[in-house]
């Protein structure tokens, strides 16, 4: 249901854009590394830094852990899980590594992953392969699937009685494709296989619910789509599995079924965590669904135009239910680096080149401040590059 007239909507997003300090020398279409903070969140972060500097150890010794619980509960609210199933981490890498290195692997255990998983997750499993004898099986997720079943079949084909886990991104970082995680988790559960979801790009970009997905482990970064300061992440572990995960840094203050046993990271920059509720406030005031709809609408706007150009190869599905704010395209006559460089040097458009064996192009990652006018500039640039 729409509550806004088109005019009201345009005004709303103009106001949001004013909250950002943006570089004025480029059209900023690379928001995938992390999302810069809008000014109200940045100001809150600065206040927390100052407050912490004023109160020092008085704060750390009396309030830190209580506040961390409150912040973790706010994140649990966004991810729709029990607060007892979630810890704050520094980022997705730490969250995922806590699981991969914390499980007791047995020689011959198999893990299914895909070519489009994030490089450092693939490396973590390679490490387990070399030192723990874990076997990896790699699937090729279709760039433009015709159905969820097609994706499930790709994973199902590699399942065996030895499969212990599936590692899967919720949103593929290279292409923006949203995977049918709920269905994959249900399939895996039927076969006694655990699912570790890399949700780096999902939380804050699309609605995410741990209860609904019913996965086993889920790692995310809050400095991406929640726009918290750099160094904020979260890890969800299904309650029944907490005893299975060994802590990276031992902490006997907590029982083996308490997720906090996984959260001993020593002295850390508490102001970043304290800003998470401010970032969540900004995100909820904007409206999570409104944000998701806007990002999808903007992506549909530019992709539907450039798809028509004969030199363009889209690496993102056409079905708008399978993407949100990220999409990727290549051009037949340009390498990813050449395309990226041409966009930057000739048209002042900032993207990122993606050059992997299965995906070649540039990734365009939008944010709530991007405008239709900026996307018209992107489309005009691609139109010119299309004239070879
Ligand atoms: C799919 C995916 N997983 C994990 C990461 C790592 O995130 P971080 O550096 O915040 O740990 C990224 C970063 O872009 C990513 O795209």
GROMACS .gro file of C-alpha atoms and ligand atoms in nm:
model
  404
    1UNK     CA    1   0.000   0.000   0.000
    2UNK     CA    2   0.133   0.349  -0.083
    3UNK     CA    3   0.099   0.620   0.180
    4UNK     CA    4   0.276   0.890  -0.017
    5UNK     CA    5   0.201   1.081  -0.330
    6UNK     CA    6   0.490   1.080  -0.580
    7UNK     CA    7   0.558   1.441  -0.490
    8UNK     CA    8   0.570   1.370  -0.119
    9UNK     CA    9   0.802   1.075  -0.185
   10UNK     CA   10   1.046   1.286  -0.388
   11UNK     CA   11   1.050   1.541  -0.106
   12UNK     CA   12   1.118   1.268   0.149
   13UNK     CA   13   1.424   1.137  -0.038
   14UNK     CA   14   1.556   1.489  -0.104
   15UNK     CA   15   1.547   1.545   0.271
   16UNK     CA   16   1.731   1.216   0.332
   17UNK     CA   17   2.000   1.316   0.082
   18UNK     CA   18   2.057   1.639   0.271
   19UNK     CA   19   2.160   1.429   0.572
   20UNK     CA   20   2.472   1.314   0.388
   21UNK     CA   21   2.806   1.482   0.327
   22UNK     CA   22   2.886   1.349  -0.018
   23UNK     CA   23   3.195   1.392  -0.234
   24UNK     CA   24   3.111   1.655  -0.497
   25UNK     CA   25   3.354   1.533  -0.763
   26UNK     CA   26   3.186   1.197  -0.841
   27UNK     CA   27   2.848   1.029  -0.869
   28UNK     CA   28   2.882   0.792  -0.575
   29UNK     CA   29   2.760   0.446  -0.679
   30UNK     CA   30   2.988   0.225  -0.467
   31UNK     CA   31   2.813   0.183  -0.135
   32UNK     CA   32   2.898  -0.185  -0.101
   33UNK     CA   33   3.227  -0.154   0.083
   34UNK     CA   34   3.041   0.021   0.361
   35UNK     CA   35   2.766   0.279   0.392
   36UNK     CA   36   2.884   0.620   0.503
   37UNK     CA   37   2.694   0.750   0.806
   38UNK     CA   38   2.421   1.012   0.766
   39UNK     CA   39   2.497   1.327   0.966
   40UNK     CA   40   2.267   1.250   1.267
   41UNK     CA   41   2.441   0.913   1.316
   42UNK     CA   42   2.786   1.070   1.270
   43UNK     CA   43   2.703   1.336   1.533
   44UNK     CA   44   2.584   1.066   1.776
   45UNK     CA   45   2.908   0.874   1.716
   46UNK     CA   46   3.112   1.187   1.791
   47UNK     CA   47   2.913   1.240   2.112
   48UNK     CA   48   2.978   0.880   2.222
   49UNK     CA   49   3.351   0.919   2.154
   50UNK     CA   50   3.359   1.236   2.363
   51UNK     CA   51   3.154   1.087   2.645
   52UNK     CA   52   3.380   0.782   2.659
   53UNK     CA   53   3.684   0.998   2.665
   54UNK     CA   54   3.537   1.198   2.952
   55UNK     CA   55   3.432   0.900   3.166
   56UNK     CA   56   3.710   0.659   3.074
   57UNK     CA   57   3.743   0.352   3.292
   58UNK     CA   58   3.456   0.474   3.509
   59UNK     CA   59   3.236   0.392   3.213
   60UNK     CA   60   3.422   0.077   3.109
   61UNK     CA   61   3.414  -0.076   3.457
   62UNK     CA   62   3.057   0.010   3.545
   63UNK     CA   63   2.842   0.040   3.234
   64UNK     CA   64   3.009  -0.121   2.931
   65UNK     CA   65   2.865  -0.470   2.952
   66UNK     CA   66   2.518  -0.359   3.053
   67UNK     CA   67   2.511  -0.123   2.755
   68UNK     CA   68   2.640  -0.392   2.522
   69UNK     CA   69   2.345  -0.612   2.621
   70UNK     CA   70   2.104  -0.330   2.543
   71UNK     CA   71   2.269  -0.268   2.204
   72UNK     CA   72   2.275  -0.641   2.120
   73UNK     CA   73   1.903  -0.660   2.205
   74UNK     CA   74   1.835  -0.375   1.960
   75UNK     CA   75   2.020  -0.562   1.686
   76UNK     CA   76   1.833  -0.881   1.777
   77UNK     CA   77   1.513  -0.679   1.722
   78UNK     CA   78   1.623  -0.583   1.370
   79UNK     CA   79   1.730  -0.940   1.288
   80UNK     CA   80   1.425  -1.089   1.460
   81UNK     CA   81   1.589  -1.337   1.697
   82UNK     CA   82   1.613  -1.380   2.073
   83UNK     CA   83   1.877  -1.153   2.233
   84UNK     CA   84   2.032  -1.469   2.379
   85UNK     CA   85   2.116  -1.583   2.025
   86UNK     CA   86   2.315  -1.278   1.917
   87UNK     CA   87   2.649  -1.111   1.991
   88UNK     CA   88   2.804  -0.791   1.861
   89UNK     CA   89   3.119  -0.843   1.657
   90UNK     CA   90   3.341  -0.612   1.454
   91UNK     CA   91   3.221  -0.732   1.116
   92UNK     CA   92   3.100  -1.024   0.905
   93UNK     CA   93   3.452  -1.162   0.871
   94UNK     CA   94   3.481  -1.200   1.247
   95UNK     CA   95   3.129  -1.341   1.278
   96UNK     CA   96   3.181  -1.604   1.011
   97UNK     CA   97   3.528  -1.694   1.134
   98UNK     CA   98   3.395  -1.740   1.487
   99UNK     CA   99   3.180  -2.021   1.350
  100UNK     CA  100   3.416  -2.174   1.096
  101UNK     CA  101   3.708  -2.187   1.336
  102UNK     CA  102   3.491  -2.256   1.642
  103UNK     CA  103   3.326  -2.578   1.524
  104UNK     CA  104   3.490  -2.911   1.596
  105UNK     CA  105   3.543  -3.044   1.245
  106UNK     CA  106   3.603  -3.405   1.169
  107UNK     CA  107   3.832  -3.516   0.889
  108UNK     CA  108   3.617  -3.576   0.580
  109UNK     CA  109   3.335  -3.339   0.683
  110UNK     CA  110   3.206  -3.174   0.367
  111UNK     CA  111   3.109  -2.810   0.319
  112UNK     CA  112   2.922  -2.685   0.014
  113UNK     CA  113   2.998  -2.331  -0.097
  114UNK     CA  114   2.979  -2.137  -0.421
  115UNK     CA  115   3.213  -1.950  -0.653
  116UNK     CA  116   3.023  -1.635  -0.564
  117UNK     CA  117   3.091  -1.660  -0.191
  118UNK     CA  118   3.310  -1.385  -0.044
  119UNK     CA  119   3.683  -1.447  -0.094
  120UNK     CA  120   3.781  -1.450   0.272
  121UNK     CA  121   3.506  -1.704   0.354
  122UNK     CA  122   3.642  -1.928   0.079
  123UNK     CA  123   3.990  -1.882   0.226
  124UNK     CA  124   3.869  -1.971   0.576
  125UNK     CA  125   3.736  -2.299   0.444
  126UNK     CA  126   4.053  -2.360   0.247
  127UNK     CA  127   4.238  -2.320   0.575
  128UNK     CA  128   4.010  -2.579   0.741
  129UNK     CA  129   4.071  -2.805   0.444
  130UNK     CA  130   4.447  -2.781   0.483
  131UNK     CA  131   4.463  -2.811   0.862
  132UNK     CA  132   4.149  -3.002   0.961
  133UNK     CA  133   4.086  -3.218   0.656
  134UNK     CA  134   3.749  -3.057   0.574
  135UNK     CA  135   3.638  -3.125   0.213
  136UNK     CA  136   3.486  -2.844   0.008
  137UNK     CA  137   3.243  -2.880  -0.279
  138UNK     CA  138   3.188  -2.576  -0.496
  139UNK     CA  139   2.864  -2.497  -0.675
  140UNK     CA  140   2.801  -2.255  -0.959
  141UNK     CA  141   2.493  -2.045  -0.878
  142UNK     CA  142   2.324  -1.934  -1.204
  143UNK     CA  143   2.351  -1.558  -1.265
  144UNK     CA  144   1.995  -1.539  -1.393
  145UNK     CA  145   1.796  -1.823  -1.232
  146UNK     CA  146   1.449  -1.893  -1.364
  147UNK     CA  147   1.322  -2.029  -1.031
  148UNK     CA  148   1.424  -2.089  -0.669
  149UNK     CA  149   1.417  -2.459  -0.745
  150UNK     CA  150   1.696  -2.416  -0.999
  151UNK     CA  151   1.918  -2.276  -0.723
  152UNK     CA  152   1.815  -2.541  -0.471
  153UNK     CA  153   1.895  -2.813  -0.726
  154UNK     CA  154   2.247  -2.679  -0.770
  155UNK     CA  155   2.309  -2.719  -0.396
  156UNK     CA  156   2.115  -3.047  -0.366
  157UNK     CA  157   2.332  -3.207  -0.634
  158UNK     CA  158   2.640  -3.168  -0.414
  159UNK     CA  159   2.481  -3.295  -0.092
  160UNK     CA  160   2.605  -3.627   0.042
  161UNK     CA  161   2.582  -3.814   0.374
  162UNK     CA  162   2.912  -3.644   0.465
  163UNK     CA  163   2.783  -3.289   0.408
  164UNK     CA  164   2.807  -3.109   0.738
  165UNK     CA  165   2.743  -2.752   0.633
  166UNK     CA  166   2.641  -2.516   0.355
  167UNK     CA  167   2.808  -2.175   0.342
  168UNK     CA  168   2.588  -1.935   0.146
  169UNK     CA  169   2.556  -1.559   0.100
  170UNK     CA  170   2.212  -1.410   0.157
  171UNK     CA  171   2.289  -1.154  -0.113
  172UNK     CA  172   2.575  -1.226  -0.354
  173UNK     CA  173   2.816  -0.934  -0.313
  174UNK     CA  174   2.939  -0.950  -0.675
  175UNK     CA  175   2.600  -0.930  -0.845
  176UNK     CA  176   2.337  -0.834  -0.587
  177UNK     CA  177   2.138  -1.154  -0.640
  178UNK     CA  178   1.920  -1.242  -0.338
  179UNK     CA  179   1.924  -1.617  -0.273
  180UNK     CA  180   1.625  -1.823  -0.145
  181UNK     CA  181   1.781  -1.880   0.196
  182UNK     CA  182   1.463  -1.989   0.371
  183UNK     CA  183   1.405  -2.268   0.120
  184UNK     CA  184   1.769  -2.373   0.124
  185UNK     CA  185   1.765  -2.391   0.506
  186UNK     CA  186   1.452  -2.607   0.498
  187UNK     CA  187   1.612  -2.843   0.246
  188UNK     CA  188   1.934  -2.863   0.448
  189UNK     CA  189   1.746  -2.920   0.773
  190UNK     CA  190   1.564  -3.220   0.621
  191UNK     CA  191   1.905  -3.372   0.555
  192UNK     CA  192   2.068  -3.278   0.885
  193UNK     CA  193   2.297  -3.019   0.725
  194UNK     CA  194   2.380  -2.691   0.900
  195UNK     CA  195   2.360  -2.360   0.714
  196UNK     CA  196   2.599  -2.071   0.776
  197UNK     CA  197   2.466  -1.759   0.608
  198UNK     CA  198   2.688  -1.470   0.506
  199UNK     CA  199   2.447  -1.183   0.555
  200UNK     CA  200   2.700  -0.902   0.504
  201UNK     CA  201   2.477  -0.728   0.251
  202UNK     CA  202   2.133  -0.826   0.370
  203UNK     CA  203   2.070  -0.671   0.713
  204UNK     CA  204   1.949  -0.318   0.650
  205UNK     CA  205   1.919  -0.361   0.274
  206UNK     CA  206   1.627  -0.607   0.282
  207UNK     CA  207   1.405  -0.727   0.565
  208UNK     CA  208   1.580  -1.013   0.746
  209UNK     CA  209   1.427  -1.243   1.008
  210UNK     CA  210   1.620  -1.521   1.178
  211UNK     CA  211   1.290  -1.678   1.291
  212UNK     CA  212   1.161  -1.686   0.938
  213UNK     CA  213   1.482  -1.802   0.767
  214UNK     CA  214   1.542  -2.068   1.031
  215UNK     CA  215   1.914  -2.087   0.958
  216UNK     CA  216   2.179  -2.209   1.202
  217UNK     CA  217   2.436  -1.931   1.193
  218UNK     CA  218   2.419  -1.583   1.039
  219UNK     CA  219   2.696  -1.323   1.025
  220UNK     CA  220   2.658  -0.962   0.920
  221UNK     CA  221   2.826  -0.620   0.918
  222UNK     CA  222   2.631  -0.328   1.058
  223UNK     CA  223   2.863  -0.071   0.898
  224UNK     CA  224   2.722  -0.173   0.563
  225UNK     CA  225   2.345  -0.129   0.526
  226UNK     CA  226   2.261  -0.016   0.879
  227UNK     CA  227   2.515   0.271   0.840
  228UNK     CA  228   2.669   0.220   1.183
  229UNK     CA  229   3.032   0.332   1.225
  230UNK     CA  230   3.308   0.116   1.081
  231UNK     CA  231   3.376  -0.186   1.299
  232UNK     CA  232   3.022  -0.296   1.383
  233UNK     CA  233   2.889  -0.643   1.310
  234UNK     CA  234   2.673  -0.917   1.457
  235UNK     CA  235   2.659  -1.294   1.481
  236UNK     CA  236   2.346  -1.503   1.528
  237UNK     CA  237   2.377  -1.862   1.654
  238UNK     CA  238   2.065  -2.079   1.686
  239UNK     CA  239   2.023  -2.142   2.058
  240UNK     CA  240   2.054  -2.520   2.039
  241UNK     CA  241   2.389  -2.491   1.859
  242UNK     CA  242   2.564  -2.253   2.099
  243UNK     CA  243   2.730  -2.539   2.294
  244UNK     CA  244   2.879  -2.671   1.967
  245UNK     CA  245   3.083  -2.357   1.905
  246UNK     CA  246   3.415  -2.315   2.087
  247UNK     CA  247   3.528  -1.961   2.167
  248UNK     CA  248   3.826  -1.813   1.986
  249UNK     CA  249   3.937  -1.639   2.309
  250UNK     CA  250   3.856  -1.847   2.617
  251UNK     CA  251   3.624  -1.691   2.873
  252UNK     CA  252   3.516  -1.906   3.171
  253UNK     CA  253   3.279  -1.638   3.300
  254UNK     CA  254   3.008  -1.785   3.081
  255UNK     CA  255   2.861  -2.132   3.052
  256UNK     CA  256   2.899  -2.335   2.734
  257UNK     CA  257   2.538  -2.264   2.639
  258UNK     CA  258   2.578  -1.886   2.680
  259UNK     CA  259   2.654  -1.706   2.353
  260UNK     CA  260   2.856  -1.446   2.542
  261UNK     CA  261   3.135  -1.702   2.573
  262UNK     CA  262   3.205  -1.617   2.205
  263UNK     CA  263   3.229  -1.246   2.268
  264UNK     CA  264   3.553  -1.200   2.459
  265UNK     CA  265   3.745  -0.953   2.245
  266UNK     CA  266   3.934  -0.757   2.509
  267UNK     CA  267   3.929  -0.378   2.527
  268UNK     CA  268   3.760  -0.244   2.216
  269UNK     CA  269   3.632   0.089   2.082
  270UNK     CA  270   3.301   0.093   2.269
  271UNK     CA  271   3.179   0.414   2.101
  272UNK     CA  272   3.121   0.225   1.777
  273UNK     CA  273   2.886  -0.023   1.946
  274UNK     CA  274   2.713   0.257   2.135
  275UNK     CA  275   2.626   0.423   1.804
  276UNK     CA  276   2.445   0.116   1.669
  277UNK     CA  277   2.111   0.215   1.834
  278UNK     CA  278   2.141   0.562   1.679
  279UNK     CA  279   2.194   0.403   1.336
  280UNK     CA  280   1.898   0.171   1.395
  281UNK     CA  281   1.684   0.469   1.500
  282UNK     CA  282   1.769   0.645   1.174
  283UNK     CA  283   1.697   0.329   0.975
  284UNK     CA  284   1.364   0.264   1.144
  285UNK     CA  285   1.254   0.626   1.117
  286UNK     CA  286   1.323   0.609   0.743
  287UNK     CA  287   1.121   0.287   0.729
  288UNK     CA  288   1.294  -0.044   0.645
  289UNK     CA  289   1.035  -0.138   0.385
  290UNK     CA  290   1.036   0.209   0.234
  291UNK     CA  291   1.415   0.192   0.207
  292UNK     CA  292   1.406  -0.154   0.047
  293UNK     CA  293   1.138  -0.044  -0.201
  294UNK     CA  294   1.332   0.269  -0.292
  295UNK     CA  295   1.659   0.082  -0.351
  296UNK     CA  296   1.481  -0.175  -0.566
  297UNK     CA  297   1.298   0.094  -0.761
  298UNK     CA  298   1.625   0.278  -0.834
  299UNK     CA  299   1.801  -0.044  -0.940
  300UNK     CA  300   1.512  -0.139  -1.166
  301UNK     CA  301   1.523   0.211  -1.316
  302UNK     CA  302   1.883   0.193  -1.439
  303UNK     CA  303   1.910  -0.180  -1.511
  304UNK     CA  304   1.596  -0.190  -1.723
  305UNK     CA  305   1.745   0.086  -1.941
  306UNK     CA  306   2.099  -0.051  -1.987
  307UNK     CA  307   1.978  -0.408  -2.046
  308UNK     CA  308   1.858  -0.293  -2.385
  309UNK     CA  309   2.208  -0.193  -2.506
  310UNK     CA  310   2.364  -0.455  -2.733
  311UNK     CA  311   2.712  -0.445  -2.575
  312UNK     CA  312   2.578  -0.486  -2.220
  313UNK     CA  313   2.588  -0.817  -2.036
  314UNK     CA  314   2.382  -0.807  -1.718
  315UNK     CA  315   2.512  -1.019  -1.430
  316UNK     CA  316   2.207  -0.957  -1.211
  317UNK     CA  317   1.873  -1.137  -1.253
  318UNK     CA  318   1.593  -0.961  -1.438
  319UNK     CA  319   1.326  -1.056  -1.183
  320UNK     CA  320   1.311  -0.765  -0.936
  321UNK     CA  321   1.235  -1.003  -0.647
  322UNK     CA  322   1.592  -1.133  -0.689
  323UNK     CA  323   1.776  -0.803  -0.631
  324UNK     CA  324   1.750  -0.485  -0.432
  325UNK     CA  325   2.017  -0.210  -0.423
  326UNK     CA  326   2.308  -0.390  -0.593
  327UNK     CA  327   2.348  -0.485  -0.959
  328UNK     CA  328   2.635  -0.564  -1.192
  329UNK     CA  329   2.686  -0.530  -1.565
  330UNK     CA  330   2.971  -0.591  -1.805
  331UNK     CA  331   3.029  -0.474  -2.162
  332UNK     CA  332   3.142  -0.709  -2.438
  333UNK     CA  333   3.424  -0.489  -2.563
  334UNK     CA  334   3.560  -0.368  -2.227
  335UNK     CA  335   3.732  -0.552  -1.943
  336UNK     CA  336   3.591  -0.479  -1.596
  337UNK     CA  337   3.891  -0.254  -1.525
  338UNK     CA  338   3.848  -0.065  -1.854
  339UNK     CA  339   3.477  -0.018  -1.790
  340UNK     CA  340   3.537   0.099  -1.434
  341UNK     CA  341   3.809   0.338  -1.549
  342UNK     CA  342   3.599   0.477  -1.836
  343UNK     CA  343   3.306   0.543  -1.601
  344UNK     CA  344   3.533   0.722  -1.356
  345UNK     CA  345   3.762   0.913  -1.587
  346UNK     CA  346   3.518   1.009  -1.862
  347UNK     CA  347   3.195   1.039  -1.665
  348UNK     CA  348   3.296   1.088  -1.298
  349UNK     CA  349   3.098   0.784  -1.189
  350UNK     CA  350   3.242   0.584  -0.900
  351UNK     CA  351   3.175   0.207  -0.910
  352UNK     CA  352   3.391  -0.099  -0.848
  353UNK     CA  353   3.533  -0.342  -1.104
  354UNK     CA  354   3.450  -0.708  -1.045
  355UNK     CA  355   3.671  -0.954  -1.228
  356UNK     CA  356   3.625  -1.312  -1.113
  357UNK     CA  357   3.612  -1.633  -1.318
  358UNK     CA  358   3.230  -1.631  -1.312
  359UNK     CA  359   3.141  -1.262  -1.290
  360UNK     CA  360   3.295  -0.986  -1.503
  361UNK     CA  361   3.169  -0.631  -1.491
  362UNK     CA  362   3.127  -0.335  -1.261
  363UNK     CA  363   2.914  -0.338  -0.951
  364UNK     CA  364   2.675  -0.051  -0.891
  365UNK     CA  365   2.569  -0.035  -0.528
  366UNK     CA  366   2.313   0.229  -0.446
  367UNK     CA  367   2.232   0.406  -0.124
  368UNK     CA  368   1.929   0.596  -0.003
  369UNK     CA  369   2.083   0.928  -0.112
  370UNK     CA  370   2.112   0.830  -0.479
  371UNK     CA  371   1.876   1.000  -0.720
  372UNK     CA  372   1.707   0.916  -1.049
  373UNK     CA  373   1.909   1.204  -1.200
  374UNK     CA  374   2.236   1.031  -1.107
  375UNK     CA  375   2.113   0.711  -1.263
  376UNK     CA  376   2.024   0.902  -1.579
  377UNK     CA  377   2.392   1.003  -1.587
  378UNK     CA  378   2.494   0.638  -1.553
  379UNK     CA  379   2.258   0.531  -1.831
  380UNK     CA  380   2.381   0.813  -2.057
  381UNK     CA  381   2.742   0.707  -1.994
  382UNK     CA  382   2.668   0.343  -2.078
  383UNK     CA  383   2.481   0.457  -2.391
  384UNK     CA  384   2.794   0.639  -2.507
  385UNK     CA  385   3.020   0.345  -2.423
  386UNK     CA  386   2.782   0.121  -2.613
  387UNK     CA  387   2.865   0.305  -2.938
  388UNK     CA  388   3.171   0.110  -3.044
  389LIG     C1  389   2.943  -1.116   0.104
  389LIG     C2  390   3.043  -1.051   0.195
  389LIG     N1  391   3.083  -1.117   0.303
  389LIG     C3  392   3.169  -1.065   0.389
  389LIG     C4  393   3.223  -0.941   0.369
  389LIG     C5  394   3.322  -0.888   0.466
  389LIG     O1  395   3.267  -0.783   0.537
  389LIG     P1  396   3.354  -0.714   0.649
  389LIG     O2  397   3.479  -0.663   0.583
  389LIG     O3  398   3.267  -0.605   0.700
  389LIG     O4  399   3.386  -0.818   0.748
  389LIG     C6  400   3.186  -0.867   0.258
  389LIG     C7  401   3.242  -0.733   0.234
  389LIG     O5  402   3.213  -0.664   0.141
  389LIG     C8  403   3.093  -0.924   0.168
  389LIG     O6  404   3.055  -0.858   0.059
   0.00000   0.00000   0.00000
